[in-house]
Coordinates of C-alpha atoms and ligand atoms in Angstrom, one line a residue:
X151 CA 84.7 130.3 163.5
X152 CA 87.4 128.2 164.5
X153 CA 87.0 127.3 168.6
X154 CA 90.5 126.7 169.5
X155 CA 90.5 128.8 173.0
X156 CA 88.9 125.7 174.2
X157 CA 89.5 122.1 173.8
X158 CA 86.6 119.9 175.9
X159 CA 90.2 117.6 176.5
X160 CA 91.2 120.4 177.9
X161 CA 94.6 122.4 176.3
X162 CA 96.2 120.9 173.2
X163 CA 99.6 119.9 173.4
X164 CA 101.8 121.7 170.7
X165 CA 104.8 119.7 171.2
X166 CA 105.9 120.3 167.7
X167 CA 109.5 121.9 167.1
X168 CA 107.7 125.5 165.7
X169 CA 105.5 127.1 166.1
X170 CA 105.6 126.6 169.8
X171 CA 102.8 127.8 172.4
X172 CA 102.6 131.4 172.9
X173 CA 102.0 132.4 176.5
X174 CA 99.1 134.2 177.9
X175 CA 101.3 137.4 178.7
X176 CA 102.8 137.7 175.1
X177 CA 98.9 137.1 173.8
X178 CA 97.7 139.6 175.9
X179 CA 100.2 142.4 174.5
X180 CA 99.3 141.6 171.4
X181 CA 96.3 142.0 171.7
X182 CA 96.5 146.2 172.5
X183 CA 95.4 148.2 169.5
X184 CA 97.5 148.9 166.5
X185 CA 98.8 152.2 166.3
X186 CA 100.1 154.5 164.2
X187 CA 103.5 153.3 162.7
X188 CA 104.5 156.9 162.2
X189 CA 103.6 158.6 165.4
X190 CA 105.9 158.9 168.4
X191 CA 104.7 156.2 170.1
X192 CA 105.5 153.5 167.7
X193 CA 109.1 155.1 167.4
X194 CA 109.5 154.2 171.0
X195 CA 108.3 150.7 170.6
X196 CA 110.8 150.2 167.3
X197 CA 113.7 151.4 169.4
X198 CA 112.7 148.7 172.2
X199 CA 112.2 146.1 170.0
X200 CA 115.5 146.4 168.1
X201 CA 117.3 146.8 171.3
X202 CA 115.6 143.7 172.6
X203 CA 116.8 141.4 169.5
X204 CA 119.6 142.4 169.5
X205 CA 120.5 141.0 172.9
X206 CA 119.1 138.1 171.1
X207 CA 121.0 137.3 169.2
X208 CA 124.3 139.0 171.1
X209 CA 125.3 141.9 168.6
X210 CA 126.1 145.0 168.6
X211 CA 125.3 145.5 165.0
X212 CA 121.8 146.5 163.3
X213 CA 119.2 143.4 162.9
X214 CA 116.8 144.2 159.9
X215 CA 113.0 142.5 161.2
X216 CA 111.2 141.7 158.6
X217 CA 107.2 140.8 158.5
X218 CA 108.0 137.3 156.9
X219 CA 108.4 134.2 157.9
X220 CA 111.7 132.5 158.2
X221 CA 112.1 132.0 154.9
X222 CA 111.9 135.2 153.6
X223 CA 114.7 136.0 155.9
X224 CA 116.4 133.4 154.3
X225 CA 115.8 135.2 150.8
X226 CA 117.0 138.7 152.0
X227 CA 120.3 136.6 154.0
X228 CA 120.8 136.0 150.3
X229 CA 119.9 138.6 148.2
X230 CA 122.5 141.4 150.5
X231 CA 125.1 140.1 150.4
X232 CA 125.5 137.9 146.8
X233 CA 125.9 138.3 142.9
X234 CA 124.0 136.2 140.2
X235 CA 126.2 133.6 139.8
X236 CA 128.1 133.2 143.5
X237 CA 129.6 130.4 144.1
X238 CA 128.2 129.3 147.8
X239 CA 129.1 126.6 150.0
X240 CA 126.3 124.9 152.0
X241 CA 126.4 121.6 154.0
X242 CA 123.2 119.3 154.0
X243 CA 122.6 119.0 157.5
X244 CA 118.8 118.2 156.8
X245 CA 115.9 119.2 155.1
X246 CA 116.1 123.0 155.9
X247 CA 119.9 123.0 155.0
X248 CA 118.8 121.3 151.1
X249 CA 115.5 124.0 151.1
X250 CA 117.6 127.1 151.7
X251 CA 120.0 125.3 148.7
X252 CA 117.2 125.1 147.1
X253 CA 116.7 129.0 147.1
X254 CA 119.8 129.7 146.8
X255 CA 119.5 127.3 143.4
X256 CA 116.4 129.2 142.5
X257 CA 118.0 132.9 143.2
X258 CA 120.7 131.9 140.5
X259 CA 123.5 131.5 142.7
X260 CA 125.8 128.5 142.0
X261 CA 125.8 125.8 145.4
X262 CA 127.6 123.2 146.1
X263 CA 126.4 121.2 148.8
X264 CA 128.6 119.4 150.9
X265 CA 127.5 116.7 153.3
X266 CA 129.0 113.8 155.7
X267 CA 130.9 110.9 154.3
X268 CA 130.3 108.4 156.8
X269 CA 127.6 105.5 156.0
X270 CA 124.5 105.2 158.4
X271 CA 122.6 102.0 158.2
X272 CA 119.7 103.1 159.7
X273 CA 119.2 105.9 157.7
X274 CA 121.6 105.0 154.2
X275 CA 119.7 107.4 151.9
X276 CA 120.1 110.7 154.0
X277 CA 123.9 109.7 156.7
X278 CA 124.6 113.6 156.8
X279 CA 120.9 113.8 158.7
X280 CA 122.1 112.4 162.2
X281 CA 124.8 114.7 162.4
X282 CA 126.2 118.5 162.4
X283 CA 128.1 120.1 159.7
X284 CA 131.6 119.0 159.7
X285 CA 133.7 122.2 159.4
X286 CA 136.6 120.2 158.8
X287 CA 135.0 119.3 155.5
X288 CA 134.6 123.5 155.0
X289 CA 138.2 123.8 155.9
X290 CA 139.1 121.7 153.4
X291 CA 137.0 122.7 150.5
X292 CA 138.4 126.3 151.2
X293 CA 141.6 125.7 151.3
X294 CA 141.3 124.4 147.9
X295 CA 139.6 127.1 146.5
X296 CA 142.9 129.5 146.2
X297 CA 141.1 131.8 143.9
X298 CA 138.5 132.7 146.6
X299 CA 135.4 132.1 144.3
X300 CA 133.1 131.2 147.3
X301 CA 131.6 133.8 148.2
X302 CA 129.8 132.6 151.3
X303 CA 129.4 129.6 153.5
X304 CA 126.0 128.8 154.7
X305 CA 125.2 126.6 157.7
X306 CA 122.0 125.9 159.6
X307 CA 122.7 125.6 162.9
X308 CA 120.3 124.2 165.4
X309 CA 118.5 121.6 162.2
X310 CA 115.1 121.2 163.2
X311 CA 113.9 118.1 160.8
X312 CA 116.4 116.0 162.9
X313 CA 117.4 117.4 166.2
X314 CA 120.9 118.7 165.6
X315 CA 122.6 121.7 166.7
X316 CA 126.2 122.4 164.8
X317 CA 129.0 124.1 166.5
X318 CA 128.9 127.5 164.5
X319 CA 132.2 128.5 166.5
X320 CA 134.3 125.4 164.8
X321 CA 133.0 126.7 161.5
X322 CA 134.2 130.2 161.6
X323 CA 137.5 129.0 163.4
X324 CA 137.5 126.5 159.5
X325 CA 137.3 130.0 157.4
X326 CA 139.7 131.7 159.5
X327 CA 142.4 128.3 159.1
X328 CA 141.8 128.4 155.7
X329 CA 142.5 132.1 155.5
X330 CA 139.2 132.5 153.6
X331 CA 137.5 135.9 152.5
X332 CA 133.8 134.1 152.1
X333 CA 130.9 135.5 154.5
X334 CA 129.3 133.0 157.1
X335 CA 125.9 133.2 157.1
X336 CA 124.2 130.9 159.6
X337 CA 120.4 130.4 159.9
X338 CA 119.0 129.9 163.3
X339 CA 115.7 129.9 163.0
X340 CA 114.7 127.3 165.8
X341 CA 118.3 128.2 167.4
X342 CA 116.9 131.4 168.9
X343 CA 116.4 131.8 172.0
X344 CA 116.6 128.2 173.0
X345 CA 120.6 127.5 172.2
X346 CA 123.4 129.6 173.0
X347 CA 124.3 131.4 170.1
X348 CA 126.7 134.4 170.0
X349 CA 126.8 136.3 166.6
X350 CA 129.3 138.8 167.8
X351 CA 131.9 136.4 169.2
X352 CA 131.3 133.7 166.9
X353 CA 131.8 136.0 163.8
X354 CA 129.1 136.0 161.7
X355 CA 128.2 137.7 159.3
X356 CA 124.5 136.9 158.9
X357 CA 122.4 135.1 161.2
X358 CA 118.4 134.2 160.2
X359 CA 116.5 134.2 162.9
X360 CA 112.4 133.4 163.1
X361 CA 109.5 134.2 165.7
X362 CA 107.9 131.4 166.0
X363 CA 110.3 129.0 168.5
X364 CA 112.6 130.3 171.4
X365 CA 110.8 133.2 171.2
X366 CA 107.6 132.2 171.9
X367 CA 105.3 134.1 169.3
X368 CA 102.9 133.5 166.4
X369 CA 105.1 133.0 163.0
X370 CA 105.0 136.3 161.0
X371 CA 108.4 137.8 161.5
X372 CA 111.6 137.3 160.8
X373 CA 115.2 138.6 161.6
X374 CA 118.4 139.3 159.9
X375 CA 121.6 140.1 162.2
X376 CA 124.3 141.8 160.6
X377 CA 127.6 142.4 160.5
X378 CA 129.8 145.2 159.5
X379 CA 131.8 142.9 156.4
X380 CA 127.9 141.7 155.5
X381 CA 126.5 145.3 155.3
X382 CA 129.6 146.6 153.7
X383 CA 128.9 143.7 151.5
X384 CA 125.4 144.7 150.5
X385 CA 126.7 147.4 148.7
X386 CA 127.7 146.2 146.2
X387 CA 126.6 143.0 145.9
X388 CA 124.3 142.6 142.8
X389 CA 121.3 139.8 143.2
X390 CA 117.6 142.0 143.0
X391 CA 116.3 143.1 146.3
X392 CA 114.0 145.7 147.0
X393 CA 111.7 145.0 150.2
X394 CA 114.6 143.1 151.3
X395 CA 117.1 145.8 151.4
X396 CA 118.9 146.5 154.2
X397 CA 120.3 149.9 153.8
X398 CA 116.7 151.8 154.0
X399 CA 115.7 149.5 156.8
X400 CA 118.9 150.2 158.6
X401 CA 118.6 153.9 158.3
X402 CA 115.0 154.0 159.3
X403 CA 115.6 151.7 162.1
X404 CA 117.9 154.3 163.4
X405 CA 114.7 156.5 164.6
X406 CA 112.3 152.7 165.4
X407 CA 110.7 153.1 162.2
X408 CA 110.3 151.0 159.1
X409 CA 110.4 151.9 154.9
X410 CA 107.5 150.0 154.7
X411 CA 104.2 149.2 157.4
X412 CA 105.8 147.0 160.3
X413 CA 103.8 144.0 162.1
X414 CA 102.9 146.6 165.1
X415 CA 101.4 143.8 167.0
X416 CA 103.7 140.7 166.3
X417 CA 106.2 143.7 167.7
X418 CA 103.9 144.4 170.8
X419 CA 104.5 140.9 171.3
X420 CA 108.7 140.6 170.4
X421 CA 108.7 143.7 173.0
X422 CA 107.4 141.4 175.9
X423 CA 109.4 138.0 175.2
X424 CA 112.4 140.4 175.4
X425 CA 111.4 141.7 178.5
X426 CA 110.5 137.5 179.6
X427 CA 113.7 136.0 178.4
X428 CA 116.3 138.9 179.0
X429 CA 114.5 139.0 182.5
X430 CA 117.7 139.4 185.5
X431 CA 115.5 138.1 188.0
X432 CA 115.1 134.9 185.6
X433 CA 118.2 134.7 185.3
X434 CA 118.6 136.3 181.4
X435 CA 119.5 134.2 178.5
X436 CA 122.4 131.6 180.3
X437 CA 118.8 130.4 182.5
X438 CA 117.2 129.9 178.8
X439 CA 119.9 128.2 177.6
X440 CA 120.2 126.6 180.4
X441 CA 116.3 125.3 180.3
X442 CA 116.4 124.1 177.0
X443 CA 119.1 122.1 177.5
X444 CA 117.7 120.4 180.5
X445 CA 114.7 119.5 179.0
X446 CA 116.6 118.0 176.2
X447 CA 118.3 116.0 178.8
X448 CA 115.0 115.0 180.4
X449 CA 113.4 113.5 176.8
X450 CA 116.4 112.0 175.8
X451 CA 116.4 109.9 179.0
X452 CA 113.0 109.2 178.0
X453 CA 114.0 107.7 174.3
X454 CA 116.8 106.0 175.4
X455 CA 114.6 103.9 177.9
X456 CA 112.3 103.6 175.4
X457 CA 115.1 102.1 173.7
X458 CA 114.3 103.8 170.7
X459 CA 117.2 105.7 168.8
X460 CA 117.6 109.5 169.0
X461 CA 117.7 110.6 165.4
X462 CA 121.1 112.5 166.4
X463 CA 124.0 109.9 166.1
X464 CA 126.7 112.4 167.5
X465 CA 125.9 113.2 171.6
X466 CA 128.1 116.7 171.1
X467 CA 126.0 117.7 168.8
X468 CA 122.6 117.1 170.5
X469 CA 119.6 119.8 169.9
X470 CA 118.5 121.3 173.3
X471 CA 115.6 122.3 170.8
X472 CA 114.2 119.6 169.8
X473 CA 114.5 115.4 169.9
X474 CA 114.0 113.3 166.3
X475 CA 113.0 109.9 167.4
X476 CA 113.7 107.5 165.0
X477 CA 111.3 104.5 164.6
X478 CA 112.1 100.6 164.3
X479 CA 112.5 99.0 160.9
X480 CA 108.2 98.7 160.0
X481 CA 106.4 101.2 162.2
X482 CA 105.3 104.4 160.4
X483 CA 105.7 107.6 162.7
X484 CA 103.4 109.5 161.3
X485 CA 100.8 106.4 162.3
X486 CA 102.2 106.9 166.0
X487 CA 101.7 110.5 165.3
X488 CA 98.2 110.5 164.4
X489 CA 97.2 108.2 167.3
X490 CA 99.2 110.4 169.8
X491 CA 96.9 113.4 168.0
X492 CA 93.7 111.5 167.8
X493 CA 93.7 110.3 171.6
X494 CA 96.2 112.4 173.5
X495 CA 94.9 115.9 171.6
X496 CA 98.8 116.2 171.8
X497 CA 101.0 116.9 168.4
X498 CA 104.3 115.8 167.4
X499 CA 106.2 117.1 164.8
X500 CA 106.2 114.7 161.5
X501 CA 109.6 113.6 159.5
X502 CA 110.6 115.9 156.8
X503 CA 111.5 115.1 153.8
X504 CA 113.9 111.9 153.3
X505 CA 113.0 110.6 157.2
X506 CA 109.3 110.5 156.4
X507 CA 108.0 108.3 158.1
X508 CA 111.0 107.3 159.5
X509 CA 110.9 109.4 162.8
X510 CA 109.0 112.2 164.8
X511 CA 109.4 115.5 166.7
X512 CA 109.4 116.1 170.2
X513 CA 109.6 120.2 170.8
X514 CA 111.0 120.8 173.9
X515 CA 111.4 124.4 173.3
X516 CA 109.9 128.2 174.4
X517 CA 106.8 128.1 176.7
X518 CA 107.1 124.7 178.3
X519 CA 108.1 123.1 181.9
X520 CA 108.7 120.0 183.4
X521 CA 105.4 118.9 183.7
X522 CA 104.0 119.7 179.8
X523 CA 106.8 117.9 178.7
X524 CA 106.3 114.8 181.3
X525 CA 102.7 114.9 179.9
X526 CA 104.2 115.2 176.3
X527 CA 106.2 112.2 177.0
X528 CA 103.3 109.9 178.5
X529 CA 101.8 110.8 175.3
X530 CA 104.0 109.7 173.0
X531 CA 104.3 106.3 175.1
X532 CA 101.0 105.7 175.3
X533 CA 100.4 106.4 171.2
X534 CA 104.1 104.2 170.9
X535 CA 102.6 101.2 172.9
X536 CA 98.8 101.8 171.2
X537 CA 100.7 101.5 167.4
X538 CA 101.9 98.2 168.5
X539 CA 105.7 99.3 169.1
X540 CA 107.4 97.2 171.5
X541 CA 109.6 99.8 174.0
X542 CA 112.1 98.4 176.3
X543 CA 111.1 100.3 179.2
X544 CA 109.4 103.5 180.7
X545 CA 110.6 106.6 179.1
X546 CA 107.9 108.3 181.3
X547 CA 109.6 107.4 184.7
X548 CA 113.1 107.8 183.3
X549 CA 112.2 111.2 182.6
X550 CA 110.8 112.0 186.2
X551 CA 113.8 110.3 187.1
X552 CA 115.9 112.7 185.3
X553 CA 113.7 116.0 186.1
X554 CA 113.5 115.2 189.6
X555 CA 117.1 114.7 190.4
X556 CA 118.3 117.6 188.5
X557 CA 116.6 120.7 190.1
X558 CA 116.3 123.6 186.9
X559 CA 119.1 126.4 187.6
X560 CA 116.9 129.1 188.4
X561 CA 114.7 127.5 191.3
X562 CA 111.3 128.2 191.1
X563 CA 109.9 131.4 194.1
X564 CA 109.8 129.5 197.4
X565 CA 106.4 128.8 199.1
X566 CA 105.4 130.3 201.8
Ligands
LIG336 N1 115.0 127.0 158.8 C1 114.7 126.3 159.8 C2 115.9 125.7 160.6 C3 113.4 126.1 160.2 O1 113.1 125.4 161.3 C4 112.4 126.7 159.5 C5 111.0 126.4 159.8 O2 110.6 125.6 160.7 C6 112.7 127.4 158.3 C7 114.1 127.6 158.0 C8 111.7 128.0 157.5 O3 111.0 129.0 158.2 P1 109.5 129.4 157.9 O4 108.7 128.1 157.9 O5 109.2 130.3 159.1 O6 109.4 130.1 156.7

């Protein structure tokens, strides 16, 4: 029996970008007994959910939810909407931008991957990883393609192995210059519910979407938004798919039902982070946005005192997510990591992939405030100092600094 309900430090710090801590409210509602996924009631709760995500992700369209995780939501992205053979353009922005090419690879569709030009000395083997995708790269590459053999252009938006949110907007306004037919599909799994994102307005076609960041719930489901073009797509479109299908999902979803047997509780708990985060009185998703961007504020003031460098190398393009935090030329992060986890009972995301090593993950995402991520932060600068890393200053007081002279948006009730 594993005893995580209690901690004799007291409660662990998941300060990692994903899953992120799942408040007592949304683990109380799940917690009400499963029902029947054909009776009435669950019809009601379907309806509520869909209408909930929706909002999410600011559509008016259909969102398939699938009981997967984020990567099979990247799979049925795919499979709708594509042909064996495709031709797809996809930008390395990271190491989830090269493992959805790698399923796209693996589906049998052909990629090409483009990525940044510039060098990076800091990080030579992997430049493209400190920045966002450059549509005018897209632009470009489309223009050239007069034939109109792409099929799709696929972006991650907010990159959560470095800490880099791309401007989705600038990349559909790169199709549009180039007069391009493909399909934009746009995964933003860790975007969610932390940074602004407008599927309607931004015109996408499909946007991947997960559980287990912005919106504040166990991994275990995962979310497709549509778009007309993309569902008018699907029908013809010629790659396998079966439990991915959107047409019978769709059509079910139209009473709150599913083809197949939904995740009744992971829903129980979608149902209340809609109601949390779409909340008036909260202020609705502009006071989320609004959050997440603060705190990103907040721990980047902490890093820069630090003097450490912030994994993104492009301020415009800075995750409100999450911070990568690169580390001098020697020090292994993932030592810092373990110390931080070993003494602090606080963890920090690891590097992915080609920054191994090279740099960790502060989450500042979901179910956090001020003061868990001040705590966060004295962690991380206690484990830094303990792993012999010499820091120019106190990222701790620069971050009460910052928090305390920039009161949140939405104040907090007044006291009596
Ligand atoms: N894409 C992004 C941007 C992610 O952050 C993740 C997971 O963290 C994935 C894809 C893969 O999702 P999952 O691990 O839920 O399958």
């Amino acid at each position: 029996m594993l005893t995580l309900d209690f901690h004799p430090t007291g409660r662990h710090f998941l300060q990692i970008p994903g899953p992120s801590p799942v408040p007592d409210r949304i683990l109380r509602a799940m917690s009400l007994p499963t029902i029947d996924h054909r009776g009435p009631e669950f019809g009601a709760l379907g309806l509520r959910v869909l209408g909930g995500i929706a909002r999410m992700f600011q559509t008016r369209h259909p969102v398939a939810i699938y009981p997967a995780s984020g990567t099979g939501a990247w799979e049925a992205a795919l499979v709708n909407v594509l042909s064996p053979g495709d031709a797809v353009l996809m930008f390395e922005t990271g190491h989830f931008a090269s493992l959805w090419n790698r399923m796209a690879t693996r589906l049998g569709l052909n990629t090409e991957v483009l990525a940044y030009k510039g060098k990076d000395d800091k990080l030579p083997n992997a430049p493209g990883w400190r920045r966002g995708v450059q549509a005018d790269m897209i632009e470009e590459r489309l223009k050239a393609d007069t034939q109109h053999a792409i099929k799709a252009v696929c972006v991650v938006h907010n990159e959560t192995s470095t800490g880099v949110t791309s401007d989705i907007r600038a990349v559909r306004l790169a199709i549009d210059a180039a007069k391009h037919p493909a399909l934009l599909l746009v995964d933003s799994i860790s975007g969610l519910a932390c940074a602004d994102y407008r599927h309607d307005e931004w015109g996408v076609d499909v946007t991947i979407g997960g559980s287990q960041k912005g919106l504040m719930l166990p991994p275990g489901i995962s979310f497709n938004a549509l778009s007309p073009r993309a569902i008018e797509a699907s029908k013809t479109a010629k790659l396998p798919k079966a439990f991915w299908a959107w047409d019978e999902i769709v059509e079910m979803n139209k009473g709150g039902y599913w083809p197949y047997t939904p995740n009744t509780n992971l829903l129980y708990g979608l149902a209340e982070a809609c109601d949390m985060l779409l909340a008036p009185e909260h202020g609705g998703l502009a006071a989320v946005f609004a959050r997440h961007e603060r705190w990103g504020e907040g721990v980047r003031a902490a890093v820069t005192a630090w003097g450490l460098e912030i994994q993104c190398a492009d301020p415009s393009v800075y995750s409100p997510v999450l911070t990568g935090v690169m580390m001098p030329e020697g020090v292994d992060a993932d030592a810092v990591r373990k110390i931080v986890y070993e003494r602090f009972d606080c963890s920090l995301g690891t590097g992915l992939g080609k920054v191994k090593g090279r740099m960790f993950r502060i989450g500042h995402l979901g179910d956090c405030n001020d003061l868990t991520l001040m705590a966060a932060l004295a962690g991380c600068e206690m484990g830094l100092k303990l792993a012999g890393v010499k820091l120019a200053g106190s990222g701790v007081q620069a971050a009460m600094d910052f928090f305390a002279s920039h009161p949140a948006r939405v104040p907090m009730p007044k006291a009596a």
